[in-house]
Short mmCIF file of C-alpha atoms in Angstrom, two decimals:
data_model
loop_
_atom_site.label_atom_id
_atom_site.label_comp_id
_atom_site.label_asym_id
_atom_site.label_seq_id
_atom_site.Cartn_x
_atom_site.Cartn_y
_atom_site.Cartn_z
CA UNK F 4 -135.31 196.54 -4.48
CA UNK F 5 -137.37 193.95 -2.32
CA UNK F 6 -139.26 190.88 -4.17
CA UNK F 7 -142.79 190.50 -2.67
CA UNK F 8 -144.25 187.29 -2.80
CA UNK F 9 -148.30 187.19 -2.29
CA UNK F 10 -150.40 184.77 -1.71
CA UNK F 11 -153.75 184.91 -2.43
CA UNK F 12 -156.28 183.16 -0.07
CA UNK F 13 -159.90 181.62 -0.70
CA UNK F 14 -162.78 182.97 0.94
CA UNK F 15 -163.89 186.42 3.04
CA UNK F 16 -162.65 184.47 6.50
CA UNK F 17 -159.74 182.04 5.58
CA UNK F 18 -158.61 179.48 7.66
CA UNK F 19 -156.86 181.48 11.26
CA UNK F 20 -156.32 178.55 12.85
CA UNK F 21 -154.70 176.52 9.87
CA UNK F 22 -152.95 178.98 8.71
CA UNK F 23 -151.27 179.73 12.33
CA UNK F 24 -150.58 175.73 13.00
CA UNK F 25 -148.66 176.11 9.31
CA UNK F 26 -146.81 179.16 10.10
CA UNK F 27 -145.62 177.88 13.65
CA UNK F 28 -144.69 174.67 12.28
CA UNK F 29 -142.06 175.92 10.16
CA UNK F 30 -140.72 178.58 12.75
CA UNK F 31 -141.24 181.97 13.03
CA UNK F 32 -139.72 184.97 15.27
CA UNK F 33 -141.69 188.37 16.00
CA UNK F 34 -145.06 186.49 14.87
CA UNK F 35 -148.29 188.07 16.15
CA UNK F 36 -152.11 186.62 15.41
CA UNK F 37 -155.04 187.86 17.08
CA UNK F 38 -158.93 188.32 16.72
CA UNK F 39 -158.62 191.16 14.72
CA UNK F 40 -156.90 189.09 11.83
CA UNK F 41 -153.36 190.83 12.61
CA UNK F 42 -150.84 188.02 10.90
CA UNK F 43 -147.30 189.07 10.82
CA UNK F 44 -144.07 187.75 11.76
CA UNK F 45 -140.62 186.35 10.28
CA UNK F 46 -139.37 183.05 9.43
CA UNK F 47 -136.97 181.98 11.89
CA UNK F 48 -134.78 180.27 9.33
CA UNK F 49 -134.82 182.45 6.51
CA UNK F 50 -135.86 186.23 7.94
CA UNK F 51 -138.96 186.12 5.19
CA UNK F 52 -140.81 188.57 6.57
CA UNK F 53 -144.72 188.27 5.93
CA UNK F 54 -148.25 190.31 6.65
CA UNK F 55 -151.53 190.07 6.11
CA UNK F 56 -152.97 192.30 3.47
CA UNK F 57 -156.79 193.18 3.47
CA UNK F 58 -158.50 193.83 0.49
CA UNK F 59 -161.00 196.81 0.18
CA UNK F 60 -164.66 195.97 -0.98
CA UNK F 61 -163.56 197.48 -4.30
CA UNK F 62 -160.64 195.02 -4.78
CA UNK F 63 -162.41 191.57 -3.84
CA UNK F 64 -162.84 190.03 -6.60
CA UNK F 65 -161.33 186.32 -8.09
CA UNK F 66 -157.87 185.66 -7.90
CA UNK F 67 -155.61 188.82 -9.48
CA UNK F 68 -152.28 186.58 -10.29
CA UNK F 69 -151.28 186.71 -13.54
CA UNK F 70 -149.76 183.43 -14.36
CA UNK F 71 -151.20 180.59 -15.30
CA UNK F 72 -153.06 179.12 -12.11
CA UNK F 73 -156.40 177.85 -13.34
CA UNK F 74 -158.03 179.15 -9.98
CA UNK F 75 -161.41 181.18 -9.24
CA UNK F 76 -162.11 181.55 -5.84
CA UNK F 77 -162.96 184.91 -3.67
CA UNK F 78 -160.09 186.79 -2.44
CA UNK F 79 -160.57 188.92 0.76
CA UNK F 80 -157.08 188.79 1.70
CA UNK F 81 -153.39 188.36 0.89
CA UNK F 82 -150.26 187.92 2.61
CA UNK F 83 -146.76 189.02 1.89
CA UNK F 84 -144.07 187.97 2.20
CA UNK F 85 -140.63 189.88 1.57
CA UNK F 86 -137.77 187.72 1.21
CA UNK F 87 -134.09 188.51 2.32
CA UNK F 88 -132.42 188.04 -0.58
CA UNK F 89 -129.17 187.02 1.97
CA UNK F 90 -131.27 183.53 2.72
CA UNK F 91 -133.03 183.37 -0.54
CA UNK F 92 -132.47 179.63 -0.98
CA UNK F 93 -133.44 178.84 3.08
CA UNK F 94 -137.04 181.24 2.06
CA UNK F 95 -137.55 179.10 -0.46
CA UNK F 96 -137.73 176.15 1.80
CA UNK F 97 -139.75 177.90 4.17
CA UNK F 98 -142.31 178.33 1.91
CA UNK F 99 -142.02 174.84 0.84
CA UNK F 100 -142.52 173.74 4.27
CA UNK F 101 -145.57 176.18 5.24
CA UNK F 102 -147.32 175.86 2.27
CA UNK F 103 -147.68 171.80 2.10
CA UNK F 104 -148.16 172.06 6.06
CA UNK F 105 -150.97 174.40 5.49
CA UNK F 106 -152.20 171.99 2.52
CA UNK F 107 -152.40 169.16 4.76
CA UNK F 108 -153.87 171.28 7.69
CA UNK F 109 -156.96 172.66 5.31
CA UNK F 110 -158.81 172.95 2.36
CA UNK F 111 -158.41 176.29 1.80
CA UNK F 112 -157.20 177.24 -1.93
CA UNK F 113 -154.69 179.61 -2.58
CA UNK F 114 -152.57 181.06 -5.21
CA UNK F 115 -148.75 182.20 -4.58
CA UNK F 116 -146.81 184.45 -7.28
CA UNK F 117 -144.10 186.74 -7.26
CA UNK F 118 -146.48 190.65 -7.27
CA UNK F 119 -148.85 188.75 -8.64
CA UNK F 120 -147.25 187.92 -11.99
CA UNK F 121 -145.31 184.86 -12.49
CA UNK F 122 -147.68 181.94 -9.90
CA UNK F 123 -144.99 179.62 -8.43
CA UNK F 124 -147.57 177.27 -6.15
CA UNK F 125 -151.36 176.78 -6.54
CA UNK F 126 -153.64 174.78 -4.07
CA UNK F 127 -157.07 174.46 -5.44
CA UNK F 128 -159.52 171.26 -6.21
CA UNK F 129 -157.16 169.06 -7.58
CA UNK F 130 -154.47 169.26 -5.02
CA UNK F 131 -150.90 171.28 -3.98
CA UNK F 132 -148.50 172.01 -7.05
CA UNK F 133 -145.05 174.04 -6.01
CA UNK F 134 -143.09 174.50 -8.75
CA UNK F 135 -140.74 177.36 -7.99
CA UNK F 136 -137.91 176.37 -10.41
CA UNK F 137 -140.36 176.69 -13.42
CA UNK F 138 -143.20 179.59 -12.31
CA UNK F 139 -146.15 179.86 -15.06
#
């Protein structure tokens, strides 16, 4: 069994460049970003491998997480990241990491849950909240 994480970005063109500035900041092998909004790649540290998931016309809609978030923003696209269980503890600091560095990069908001149940870090007007130990 893998354990998707997804995190759901704000608007129909997100922020490429912050989002690549955040992702190399933390480290990342086999990482590919180009015009055509490819965005995949591992974490160095913790072999999280992530991608970027598109959203069809039908599926855009406001934010599709089910925990408790507070957010309503446009969703175009998603990415995903699978973690290796083996470095579970080192993925959570990855996403630690990337996820303030991309908070200080943009203002892009954002929603991360586990297959988009239980929401484990929200960005949105009123600030960053990560709060993996107690997901809502």
């Amino acid at each position: 069994m893998s354990l998707d994480m997804s995190l759901e970005i704000e608007g129909e063109i997100p922020d490429w460049e912050a989002l690549d500035n955040a992702i190399r900041s933390v480290g990342v092998i086999n990482y590919e970003i180009d015009r055509d909004y490819v965005f995949q790649g591992a974490f160095k540290k913790s072999d999280g491998y992530f991608w970027l998931s598109k959203r069809s016309e039908a599926q855009r809609k406001t934010v599709i997480a089910e925990g408790n978030h507070g957010c309503s923003f446009c969703v175009y696209n998603a990415i995903v990241f699978r973690i290796n269980n083996f470095y579970y503890d080192d993925f959570v600091e990855d996403m630690n990491s990337f996820l303030k560095k991309l908070t200080s990069l943009s203002s892009m908001q954002f929603v991360l849950s586990f297959q988009y149940e239980d929401v484990y870090a929200v960005r949105n007007k009123r600030g960053f909240e990560f709060f993996w130990d107690q997901p809502r």
